[in-house]
């Protein structure tokens, strides 16, 4: 009997294995042809991928979810649904080998590996392909301290791991066991899993020493992978260690990987400006090397870091396609359950719930990757902001896809769909000609059949702190609000009369409500919209299969209600007297206020007449105060705002209960704005602060400058003195400051301004200096500073003499081989009303001590 049972089990195992083998063969895989093109195994058509990196199985995300009491597998379920919702078909991860290996390179079966297996399984359920980078060769701590796991990586320096024989042996063992590892959720070994398109050997290797050593290392790793039985494409990073680049292309690999961080990394604050010139081209200087043309090109990581703009991702995807890339994966998508804090990678921030506009821009970027032909060339910026079915705009912070069947937008737009009758899919944030919506979350509309649509509405997301400042799991940067909002849906296929039924109710028992004139109130959730009196072809239930899931599937963050309102206000830098102005506030709270009152520091409990300004709502979160010119007197405007809600009074910026006119309330702080005569000089920089507001850069980055504030004589203006340090010749130094808000609030002053003035002094050398501005188009205009003998001087440059010059891409982009200047070919006349940044540059600064005290327009 025992023998019969064992035979039955063996036969069952054979049948399952045979069935699985047949299933694997039915799933098309990816191969790289002789021309370096990734193609599908069945159709031989070109493959194109777009998606994200995501790291829940490892490092900080793994620990943070535990700290927050989150089930990691359920977190993966939620996030992978959103990947599919955004239309991604690609996922890349660099595995933290330190968390799944021992010091000899043996693979360890533990919770990290189990979560990775589970994640890959859930990705496959959604049809998402995978590129695995086998090793990171660095620690697991960031942004915390490393935890020593005694893995092989912790026994070797990252730059020695590719040369040390023992380290290489450990890596060979590790990569072999990783390729052989069978995922229990899929039943497939990594090296035979059809959804894994290939393997990158390691993440951002550090190669030093002889080029032959690099060649030998790559050769040994490739041989180990081949001996394991791997037949999938092997990729290697070629965007680091430029002196070793020949070794990469001589190697027996099928693909190469690149990165792109066009605005630098880890600014510590949100960056502002028009970065379209930064992402206009991706030129690879070693593209003429032998072996380059027959290697597939993949972007393992990219991100326009340190900003929340929604206009950049599609433009970067366009540029990647123009440069021939077939795999594009952003770094890194924040797990929804910790995205409120943006702790995982301070400089990156992407999540559908918490950064809805930016997330939708990646949805559009994915469509760019799928539809723009590989190697298609475009005109130079600004002529490349309209391409294919797509457009991007810095001024509107807008990305738009307008195709026959798809209409996606990241912000308010007035552009009408090409053909509203043929629309199948709509995704938006803000309002458009087909959807008017006052909430701040994303929404999706998908046509199920004639007259039937699925509506998915995410909750409101309100930024309450700078997401790119120092992170903490106790510091929320975006708050989620669950509120009812009015939505007006004007889709010809639905008409003016349709019904709305929630798909989140139990047993589909929620009754449908009738809508007239296309407008109704909606809460975050998922709904079925049906044209009135339509006979359904299908029975659409919450459990109905839809897009590799089910129709009623919906995930959004859990959030704790705020204990009191938040009033977010960015006070102006300056204001002009003699003209009225508007001040804008963002109100963040579940309950709408009864009123919000602005008062100046001139009100008093002892006065009978205390003027106030009532803020007016422009949407559910935005309020405006109309400030009359009569209040803009003296040298400064000082004001508070009191929120009245639910019988409570809270005054800001104190953030304290009470109101200024109560006898026992003391105002501890005001928003304070400097007031200036309309034709008064416009201050752009002054040295009285103990922290300089000028950001400094150098090209190349091997050079740098140091600064010291000097104020030895209190009867004189202090100076910031800069000294310069260079390893190479031909260095350029830069001082930059964002002044967009100052320019915007001084229209009369700008109209009258004719000169850019700088109070400076220098000692030693023969510096060549320029000064001028960067405009909202991203163009730079400067003039030479005529500087004589050493000493203090005031330089005055005529604005009429500013000339168009290449725009320095500051901070430095990564990889380092990219161009550092955008050289415009479409001339545009300088317009002082479009100034956004102040820029000063210097050359031949060796032996110079340059001091700057003040910069202004007059």
Coordinates of N, CA and C in Angstrom, one line a residue, residues 69 176 215 230 267 299 595 680 697 713 838:
X69 N 3.0 48.1 12.7 CA 2.0 47.0 12.9 C 1.3 46.6 11.7
X176 N 24.3 31.6 -7.9 CA 23.9 30.2 -8.4 C 22.7 29.8 -7.6
X215 N 37.0 42.9 -16.1 CA 36.6 41.9 -17.1 C 36.6 40.5 -16.5
X230 N 21.0 29.1 -16.4 CA 20.3 30.3 -16.7 C 20.4 30.6 -18.2
X267 N 18.4 67.0 -1.7 CA 18.5 68.4 -1.5 C 18.1 68.8 -0.1
X299 N 16.8 51.1 -18.2 CA 16.9 52.1 -17.1 C 16.6 51.4 -15.8
X595 N -16.1 79.4 9.5 CA -15.5 80.5 8.8 C -14.0 80.6 9.2
X680 N 10.4 100.9 -5.4 CA 11.6 100.7 -4.5 C 12.5 99.6 -5.1
X697 N 27.4 75.7 -6.3 CA 27.7 74.6 -7.1 C 29.1 74.8 -7.8
X713 N 33.1 94.6 11.6 CA 32.8 96.0 11.8 C 31.3 96.2 11.8
X838 N 18.0 83.7 -9.6 CA 19.2 84.5 -9.7 C 20.4 83.6 -9.9

